[in-house]
mmCIF file of C-alpha atoms in Angstrom:
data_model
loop_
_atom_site.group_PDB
_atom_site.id
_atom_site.type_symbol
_atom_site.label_atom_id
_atom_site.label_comp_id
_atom_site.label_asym_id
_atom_site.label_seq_id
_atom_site.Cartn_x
_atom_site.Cartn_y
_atom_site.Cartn_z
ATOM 1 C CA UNK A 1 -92.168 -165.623 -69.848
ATOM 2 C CA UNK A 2 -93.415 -162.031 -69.047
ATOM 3 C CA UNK A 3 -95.430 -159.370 -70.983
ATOM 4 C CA UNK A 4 -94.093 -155.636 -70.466
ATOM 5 C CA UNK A 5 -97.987 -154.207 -70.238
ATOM 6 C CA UNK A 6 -98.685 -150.674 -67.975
ATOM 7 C CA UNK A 7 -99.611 -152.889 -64.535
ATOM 8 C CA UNK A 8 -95.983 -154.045 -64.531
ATOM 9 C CA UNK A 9 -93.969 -151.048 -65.017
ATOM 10 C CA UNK A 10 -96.377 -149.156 -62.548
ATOM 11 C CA UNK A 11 -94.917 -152.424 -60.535
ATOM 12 C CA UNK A 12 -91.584 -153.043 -61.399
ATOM 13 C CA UNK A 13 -89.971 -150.005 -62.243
ATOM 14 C CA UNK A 14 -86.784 -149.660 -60.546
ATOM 15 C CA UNK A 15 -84.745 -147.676 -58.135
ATOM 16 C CA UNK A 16 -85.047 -143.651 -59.047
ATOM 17 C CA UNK A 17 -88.472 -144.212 -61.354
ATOM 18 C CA UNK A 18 -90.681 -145.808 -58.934
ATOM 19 C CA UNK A 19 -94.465 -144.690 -58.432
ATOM 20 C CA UNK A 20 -94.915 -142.423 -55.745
ATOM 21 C CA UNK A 21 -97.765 -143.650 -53.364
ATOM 22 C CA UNK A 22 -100.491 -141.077 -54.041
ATOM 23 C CA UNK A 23 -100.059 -141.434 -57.305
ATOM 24 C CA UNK A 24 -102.661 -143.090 -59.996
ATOM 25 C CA UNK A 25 -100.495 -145.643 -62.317
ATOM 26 C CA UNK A 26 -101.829 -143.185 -65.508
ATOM 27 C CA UNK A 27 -100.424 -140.406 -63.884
ATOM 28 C CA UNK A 28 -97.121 -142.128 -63.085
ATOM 29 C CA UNK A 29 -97.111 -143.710 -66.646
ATOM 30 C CA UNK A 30 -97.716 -140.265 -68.453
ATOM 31 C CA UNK A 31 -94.537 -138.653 -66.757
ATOM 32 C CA UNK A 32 -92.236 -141.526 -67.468
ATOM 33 C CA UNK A 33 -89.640 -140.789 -69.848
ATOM 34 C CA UNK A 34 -86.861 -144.023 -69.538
ATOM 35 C CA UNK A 35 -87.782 -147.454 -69.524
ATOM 36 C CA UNK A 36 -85.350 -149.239 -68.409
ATOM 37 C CA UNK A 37 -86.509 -153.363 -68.416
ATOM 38 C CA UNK A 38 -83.754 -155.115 -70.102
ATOM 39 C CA UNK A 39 -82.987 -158.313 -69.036
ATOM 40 C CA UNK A 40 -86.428 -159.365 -67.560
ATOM 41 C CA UNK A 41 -87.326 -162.447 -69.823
ATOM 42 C CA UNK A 42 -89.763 -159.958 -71.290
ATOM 43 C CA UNK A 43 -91.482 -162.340 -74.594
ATOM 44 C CA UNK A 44 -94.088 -159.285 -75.897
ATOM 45 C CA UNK A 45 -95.228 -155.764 -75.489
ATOM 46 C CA UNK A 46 -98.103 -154.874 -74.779
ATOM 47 C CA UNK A 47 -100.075 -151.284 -75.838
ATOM 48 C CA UNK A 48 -98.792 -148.850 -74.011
ATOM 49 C CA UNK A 49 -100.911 -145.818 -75.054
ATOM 50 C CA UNK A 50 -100.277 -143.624 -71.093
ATOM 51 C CA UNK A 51 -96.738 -143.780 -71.692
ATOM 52 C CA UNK A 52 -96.605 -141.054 -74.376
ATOM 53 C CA UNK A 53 -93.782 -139.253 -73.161
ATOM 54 C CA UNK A 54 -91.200 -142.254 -73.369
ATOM 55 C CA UNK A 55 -88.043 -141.233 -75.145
ATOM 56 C CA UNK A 56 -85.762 -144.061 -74.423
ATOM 57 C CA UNK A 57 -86.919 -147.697 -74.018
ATOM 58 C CA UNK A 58 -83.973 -150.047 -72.967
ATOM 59 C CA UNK A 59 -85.500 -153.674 -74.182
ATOM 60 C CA UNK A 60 -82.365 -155.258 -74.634
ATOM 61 C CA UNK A 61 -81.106 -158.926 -73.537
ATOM 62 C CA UNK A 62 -84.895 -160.396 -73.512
ATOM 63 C CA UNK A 63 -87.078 -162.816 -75.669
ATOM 64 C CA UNK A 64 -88.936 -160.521 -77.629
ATOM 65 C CA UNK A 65 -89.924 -161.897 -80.855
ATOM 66 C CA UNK A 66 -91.730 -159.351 -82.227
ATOM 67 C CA UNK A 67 -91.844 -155.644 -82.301
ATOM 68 C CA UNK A 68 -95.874 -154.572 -82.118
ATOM 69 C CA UNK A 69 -97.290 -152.079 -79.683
ATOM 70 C CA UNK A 70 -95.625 -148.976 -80.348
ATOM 71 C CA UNK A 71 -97.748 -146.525 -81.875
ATOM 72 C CA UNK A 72 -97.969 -144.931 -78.899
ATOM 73 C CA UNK A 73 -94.030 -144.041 -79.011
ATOM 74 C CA UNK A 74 -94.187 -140.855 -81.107
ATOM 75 C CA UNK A 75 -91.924 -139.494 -78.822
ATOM 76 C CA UNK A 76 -89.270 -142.156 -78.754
ATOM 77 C CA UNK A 77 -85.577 -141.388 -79.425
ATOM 78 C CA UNK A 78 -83.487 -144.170 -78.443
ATOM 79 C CA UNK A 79 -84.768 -148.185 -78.664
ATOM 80 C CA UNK A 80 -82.897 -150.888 -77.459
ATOM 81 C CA UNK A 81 -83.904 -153.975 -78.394
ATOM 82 C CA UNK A 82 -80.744 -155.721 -79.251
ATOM 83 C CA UNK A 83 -80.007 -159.189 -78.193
ATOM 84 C CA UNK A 84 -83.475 -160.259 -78.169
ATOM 85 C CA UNK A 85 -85.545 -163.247 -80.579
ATOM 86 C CA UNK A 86 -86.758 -160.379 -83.599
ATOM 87 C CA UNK A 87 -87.340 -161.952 -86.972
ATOM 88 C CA UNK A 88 -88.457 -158.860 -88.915
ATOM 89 C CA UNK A 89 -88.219 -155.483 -88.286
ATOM 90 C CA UNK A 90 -91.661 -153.824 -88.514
ATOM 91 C CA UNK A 91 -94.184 -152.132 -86.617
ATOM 92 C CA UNK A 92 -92.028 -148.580 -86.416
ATOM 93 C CA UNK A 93 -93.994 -145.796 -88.413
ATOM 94 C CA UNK A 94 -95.379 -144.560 -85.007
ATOM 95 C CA UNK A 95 -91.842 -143.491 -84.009
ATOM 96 C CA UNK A 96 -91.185 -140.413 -86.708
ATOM 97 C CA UNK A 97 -88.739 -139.213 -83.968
ATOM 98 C CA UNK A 98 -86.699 -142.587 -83.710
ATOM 99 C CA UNK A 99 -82.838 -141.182 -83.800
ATOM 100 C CA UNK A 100 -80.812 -144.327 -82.479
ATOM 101 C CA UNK A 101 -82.333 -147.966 -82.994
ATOM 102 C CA UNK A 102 -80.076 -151.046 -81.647
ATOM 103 C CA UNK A 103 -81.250 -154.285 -83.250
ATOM 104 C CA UNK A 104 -78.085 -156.102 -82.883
ATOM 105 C CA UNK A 105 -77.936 -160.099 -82.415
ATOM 106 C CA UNK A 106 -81.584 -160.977 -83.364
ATOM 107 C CA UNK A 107 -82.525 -162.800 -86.343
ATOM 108 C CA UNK A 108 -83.674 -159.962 -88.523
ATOM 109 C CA UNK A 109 -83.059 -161.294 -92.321
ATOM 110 C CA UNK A 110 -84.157 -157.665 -93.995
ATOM 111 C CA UNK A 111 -83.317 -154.477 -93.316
ATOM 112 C CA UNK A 112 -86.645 -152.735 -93.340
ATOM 113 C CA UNK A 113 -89.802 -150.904 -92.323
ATOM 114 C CA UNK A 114 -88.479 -147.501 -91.736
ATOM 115 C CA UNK A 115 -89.487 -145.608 -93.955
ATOM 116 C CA UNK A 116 -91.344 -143.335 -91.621
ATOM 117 C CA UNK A 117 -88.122 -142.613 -89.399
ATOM 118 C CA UNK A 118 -87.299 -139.506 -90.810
ATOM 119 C CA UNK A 119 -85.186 -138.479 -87.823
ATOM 120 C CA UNK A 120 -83.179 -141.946 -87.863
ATOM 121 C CA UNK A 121 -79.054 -140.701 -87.637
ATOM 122 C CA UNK A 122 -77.981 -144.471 -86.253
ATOM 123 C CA UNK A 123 -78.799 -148.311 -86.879
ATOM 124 C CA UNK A 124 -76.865 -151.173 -85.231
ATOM 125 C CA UNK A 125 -77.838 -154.464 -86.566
ATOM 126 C CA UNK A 126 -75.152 -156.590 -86.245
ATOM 127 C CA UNK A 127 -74.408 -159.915 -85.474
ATOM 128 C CA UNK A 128 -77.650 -161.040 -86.838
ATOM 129 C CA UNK A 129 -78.825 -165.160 -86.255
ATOM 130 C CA UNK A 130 -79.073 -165.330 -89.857
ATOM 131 C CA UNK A 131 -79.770 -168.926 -91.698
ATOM 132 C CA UNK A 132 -77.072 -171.222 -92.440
ATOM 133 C CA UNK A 133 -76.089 -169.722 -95.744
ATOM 134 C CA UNK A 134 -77.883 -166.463 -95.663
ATOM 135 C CA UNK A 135 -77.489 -162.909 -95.725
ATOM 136 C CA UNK A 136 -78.597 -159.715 -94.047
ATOM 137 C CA UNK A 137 -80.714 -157.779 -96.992
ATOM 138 C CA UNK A 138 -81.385 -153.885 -97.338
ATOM 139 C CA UNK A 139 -85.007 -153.120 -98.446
ATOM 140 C CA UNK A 140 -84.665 -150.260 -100.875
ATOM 141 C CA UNK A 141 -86.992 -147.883 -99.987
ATOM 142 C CA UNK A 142 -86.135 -148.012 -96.515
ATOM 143 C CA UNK A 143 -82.464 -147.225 -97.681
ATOM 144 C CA UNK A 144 -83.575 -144.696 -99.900
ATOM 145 C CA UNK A 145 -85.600 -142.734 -97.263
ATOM 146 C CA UNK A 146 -82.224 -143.053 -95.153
ATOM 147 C CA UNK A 147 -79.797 -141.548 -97.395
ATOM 148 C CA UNK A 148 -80.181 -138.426 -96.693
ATOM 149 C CA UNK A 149 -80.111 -138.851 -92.336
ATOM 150 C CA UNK A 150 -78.253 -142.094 -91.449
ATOM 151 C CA UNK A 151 -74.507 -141.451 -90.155
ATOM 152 C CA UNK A 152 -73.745 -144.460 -88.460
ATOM 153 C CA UNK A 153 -74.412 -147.798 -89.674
ATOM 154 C CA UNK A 154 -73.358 -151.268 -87.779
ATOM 155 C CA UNK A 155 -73.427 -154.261 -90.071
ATOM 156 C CA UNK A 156 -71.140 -156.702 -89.053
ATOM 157 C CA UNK A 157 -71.134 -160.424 -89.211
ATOM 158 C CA UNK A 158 -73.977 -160.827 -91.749
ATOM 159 C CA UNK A 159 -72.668 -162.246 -94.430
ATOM 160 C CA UNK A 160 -72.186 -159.532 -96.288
ATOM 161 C CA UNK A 161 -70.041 -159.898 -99.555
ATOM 162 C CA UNK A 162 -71.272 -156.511 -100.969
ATOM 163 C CA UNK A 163 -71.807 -152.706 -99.758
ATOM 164 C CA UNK A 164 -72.431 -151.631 -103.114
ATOM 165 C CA UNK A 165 -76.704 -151.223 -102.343
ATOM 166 C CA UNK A 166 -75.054 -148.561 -99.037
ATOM 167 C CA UNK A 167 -73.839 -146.284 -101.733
ATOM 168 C CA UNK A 168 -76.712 -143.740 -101.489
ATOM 169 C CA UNK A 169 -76.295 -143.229 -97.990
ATOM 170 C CA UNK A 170 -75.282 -139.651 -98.403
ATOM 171 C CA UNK A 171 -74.365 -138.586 -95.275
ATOM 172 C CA UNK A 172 -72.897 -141.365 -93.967
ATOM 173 C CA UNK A 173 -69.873 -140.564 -91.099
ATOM 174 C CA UNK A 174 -69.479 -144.211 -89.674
ATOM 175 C CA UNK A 175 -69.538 -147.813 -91.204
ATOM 176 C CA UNK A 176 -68.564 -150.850 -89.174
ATOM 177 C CA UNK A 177 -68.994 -153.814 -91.468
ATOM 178 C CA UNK A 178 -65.884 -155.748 -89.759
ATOM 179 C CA UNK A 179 -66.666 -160.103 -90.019
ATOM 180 C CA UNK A 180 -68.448 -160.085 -92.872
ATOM 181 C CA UNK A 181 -67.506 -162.093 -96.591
ATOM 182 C CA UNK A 182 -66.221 -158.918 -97.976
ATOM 183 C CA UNK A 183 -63.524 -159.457 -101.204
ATOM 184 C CA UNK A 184 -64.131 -156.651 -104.198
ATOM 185 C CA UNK A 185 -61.285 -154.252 -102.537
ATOM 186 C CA UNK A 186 -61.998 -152.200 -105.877
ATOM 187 C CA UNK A 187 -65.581 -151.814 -105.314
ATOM 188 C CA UNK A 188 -65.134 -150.459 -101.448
ATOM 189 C CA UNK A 189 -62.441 -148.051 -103.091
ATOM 190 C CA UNK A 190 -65.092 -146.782 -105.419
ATOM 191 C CA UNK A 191 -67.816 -146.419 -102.587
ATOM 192 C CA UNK A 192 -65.395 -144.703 -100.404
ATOM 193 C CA UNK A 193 -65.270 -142.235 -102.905
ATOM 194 C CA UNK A 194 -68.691 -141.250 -102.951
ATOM 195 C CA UNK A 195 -69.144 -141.029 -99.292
ATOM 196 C CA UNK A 196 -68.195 -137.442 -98.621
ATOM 197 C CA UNK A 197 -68.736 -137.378 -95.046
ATOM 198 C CA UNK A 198 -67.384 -140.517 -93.711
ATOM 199 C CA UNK A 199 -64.779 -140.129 -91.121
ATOM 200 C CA UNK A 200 -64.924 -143.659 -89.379
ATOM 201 C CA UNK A 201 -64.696 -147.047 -91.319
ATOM 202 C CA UNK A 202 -64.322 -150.636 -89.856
ATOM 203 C CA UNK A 203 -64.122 -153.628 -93.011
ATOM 204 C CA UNK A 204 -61.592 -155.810 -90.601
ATOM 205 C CA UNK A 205 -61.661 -159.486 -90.696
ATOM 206 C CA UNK A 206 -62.591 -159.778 -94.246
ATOM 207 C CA UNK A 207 -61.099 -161.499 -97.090
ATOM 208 C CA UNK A 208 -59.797 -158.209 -98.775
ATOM 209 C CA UNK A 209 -57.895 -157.552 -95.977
ATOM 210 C CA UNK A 210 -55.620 -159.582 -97.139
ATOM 211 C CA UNK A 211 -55.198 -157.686 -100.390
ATOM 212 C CA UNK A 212 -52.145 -155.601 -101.414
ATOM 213 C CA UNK A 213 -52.224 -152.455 -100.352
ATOM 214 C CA UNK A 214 -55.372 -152.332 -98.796
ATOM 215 C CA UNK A 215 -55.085 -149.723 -96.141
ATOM 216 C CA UNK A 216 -53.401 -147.395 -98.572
ATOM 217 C CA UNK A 217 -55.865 -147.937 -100.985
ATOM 218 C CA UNK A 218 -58.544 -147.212 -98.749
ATOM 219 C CA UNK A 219 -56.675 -143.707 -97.883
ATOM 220 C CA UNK A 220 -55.727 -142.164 -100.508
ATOM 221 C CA UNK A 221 -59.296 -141.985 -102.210
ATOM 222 C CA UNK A 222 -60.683 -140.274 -98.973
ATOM 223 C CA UNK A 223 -60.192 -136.783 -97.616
ATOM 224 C CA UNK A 224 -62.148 -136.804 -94.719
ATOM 225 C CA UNK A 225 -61.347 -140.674 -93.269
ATOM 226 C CA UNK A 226 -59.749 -139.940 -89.603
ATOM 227 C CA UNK A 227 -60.526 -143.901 -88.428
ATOM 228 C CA UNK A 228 -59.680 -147.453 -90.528
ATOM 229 C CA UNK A 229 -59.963 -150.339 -88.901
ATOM 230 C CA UNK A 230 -59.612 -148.846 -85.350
ATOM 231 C CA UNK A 231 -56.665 -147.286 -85.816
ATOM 232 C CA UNK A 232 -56.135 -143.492 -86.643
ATOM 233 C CA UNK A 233 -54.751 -142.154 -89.964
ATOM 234 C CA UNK A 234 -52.366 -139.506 -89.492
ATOM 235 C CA UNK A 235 -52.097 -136.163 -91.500
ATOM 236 C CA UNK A 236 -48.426 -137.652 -91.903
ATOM 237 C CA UNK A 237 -49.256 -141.038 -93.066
ATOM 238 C CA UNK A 238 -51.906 -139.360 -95.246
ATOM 239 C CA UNK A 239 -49.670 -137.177 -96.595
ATOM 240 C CA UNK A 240 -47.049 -139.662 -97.507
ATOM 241 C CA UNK A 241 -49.607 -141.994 -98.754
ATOM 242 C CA UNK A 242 -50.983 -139.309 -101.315
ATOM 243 C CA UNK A 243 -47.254 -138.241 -102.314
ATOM 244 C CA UNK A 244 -46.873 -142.087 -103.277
ATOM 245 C CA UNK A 245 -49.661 -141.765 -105.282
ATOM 246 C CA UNK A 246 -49.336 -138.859 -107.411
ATOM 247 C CA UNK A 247 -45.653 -140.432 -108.012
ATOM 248 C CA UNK A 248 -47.156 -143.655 -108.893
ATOM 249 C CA UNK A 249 -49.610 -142.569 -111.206
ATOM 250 C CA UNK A 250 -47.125 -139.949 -112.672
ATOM 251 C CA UNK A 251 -44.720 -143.201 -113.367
ATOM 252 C CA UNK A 252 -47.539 -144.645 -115.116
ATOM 253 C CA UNK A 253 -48.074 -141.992 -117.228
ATOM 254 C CA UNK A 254 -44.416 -142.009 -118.404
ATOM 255 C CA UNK A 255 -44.765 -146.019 -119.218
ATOM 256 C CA UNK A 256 -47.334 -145.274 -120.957
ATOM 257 C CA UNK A 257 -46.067 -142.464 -123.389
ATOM 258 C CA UNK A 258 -42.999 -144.651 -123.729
ATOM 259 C CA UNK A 259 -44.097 -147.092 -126.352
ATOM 260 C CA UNK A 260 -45.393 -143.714 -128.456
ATOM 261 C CA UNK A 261 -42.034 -141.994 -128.441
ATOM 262 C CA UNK A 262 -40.047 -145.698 -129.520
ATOM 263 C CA UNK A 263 -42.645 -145.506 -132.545
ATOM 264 C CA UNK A 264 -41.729 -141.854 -133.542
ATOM 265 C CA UNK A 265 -38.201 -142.794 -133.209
ATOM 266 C CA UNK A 266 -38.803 -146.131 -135.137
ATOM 267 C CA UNK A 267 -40.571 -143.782 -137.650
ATOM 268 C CA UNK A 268 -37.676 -141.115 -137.648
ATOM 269 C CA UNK A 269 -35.085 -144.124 -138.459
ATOM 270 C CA UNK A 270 -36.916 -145.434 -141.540
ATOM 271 C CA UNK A 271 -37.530 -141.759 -143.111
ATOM 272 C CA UNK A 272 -33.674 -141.146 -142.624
#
């Protein structure tokens, strides 16, 4: 296995970022701004501290199993570290200018530990190696200190049979929670509502798919939804869809106020 550490990139650094031969490895390693060592059996990290300037570190499709080392980072934008051997996300509050963090197909149980990513607009952690029998959790301060940045959010395949504890995610544009054990069509109808900003949602391959009415559902409780399930919704279909509605829910009012007027008229008989 191999440890990223400051001797290899000043090494190993490919093609366009390679050290020029006059140059001292701090020098080189304070100008860098990509890192781009995926897929290099990389295990660990080591402390980085000339590399200050990083803004994008592309980790992805290694062994890492833990993130540690990056206090340095407090320029860092962009992490890739998906596809790697993470058990717990930690070890972040040195990045306060994290914006996009891909943790995808690890085996990261909880949600958590960043709290100090203020900046944070985009999370993909899907596809975690989860326990037989487990799900993927959400720490609530770290969601709380998200709700009012996070836009997109990648969640599927963990297990998930409830979005309820997303519901203060504010400004929220993009959910993919496709492959997960989603089944409370009613509750996802009432969190739709209270996402004002999402435009993009992805709950296919669940069991309330199956459901009545689902897309429509899912519609006609959202102005601003442009994507379900991959596929666009229309200002047409929308339209239609809402028009059903209001005539649905008028016919229901008229059902209702039926039983009231057979009572008056029940009433009117016996007083004649």
């Amino acid at each position: 296995m191999v440890k990223l550490t400051p001797d290899l990139i000043a090494k190993q650094a490919p093609g366009h970022n390679k050290r020029r031969a006059d140059e001292s490895v701090e020098h080189y390693l304070s100008r860098l701004t990509h890192l781009p060592f995926q897929d290099r059996a990389i295990d660990s990290i080591d402390f980085l501290p000339p590399c200050r300037q990083l803004t994008v570190i592309y980790l992805y499709d290694n062994f890492i199993t833990k993130i540690e080392n990056f206090n340095f980072a407090e320029n860092l934008t962009h992490l890739y570290l998906q596809n790697n051997r993470i058990q717990k996300l930690e070890n972040l509050d040195g990045c306060p200018k994290l914006q996009k963090l891909y943790i995808g197909g690890n085996q990261i149980q909880v949600l958590e530990g960043l709290e100090k990513c203020t900046q944070l607009s985009e999370v993909y952690a899907e596809n975690q190696r989860l326990p037989e029998g487990e799900k993927l959790l959400f720490e609530p301060r770290t969601l709380q200190c998200l709700s009012s940045v996070l836009e997109i959010l990648n969640v599927s395949g963990n297990n998930l049979d409830s979005l309820v504890e997303l519901s203060g995610l504010e400004k929220l544009q993009e959910l993919t929670a496709n492959n997960n054990n989603l089944d409370n069509l009613r509750e996802l109808v009432q969190l739709i509502s209270i996402w004002p900003r999402l435009k993009r949602l992805d709950t296919s391959r669940n069991p309330m798919c199956s459901k009545s009415r689902y897309r429509e559902r899912l519609i006609v409780v959202s102005t601003t939804l442009e994507m379900l399930d991959g596929k666009q919704i229309t200002d047409n279909s929308r339209q239609f869809l809402m028009s059903w509605k209001a005539s649905r829910e008028a016919q229901q009012i008229r059902e209702k106020s039926r039983p009231d007027l057979l009572d008056q008229g029940f009433l009117h008989m016996n007083n004649g």
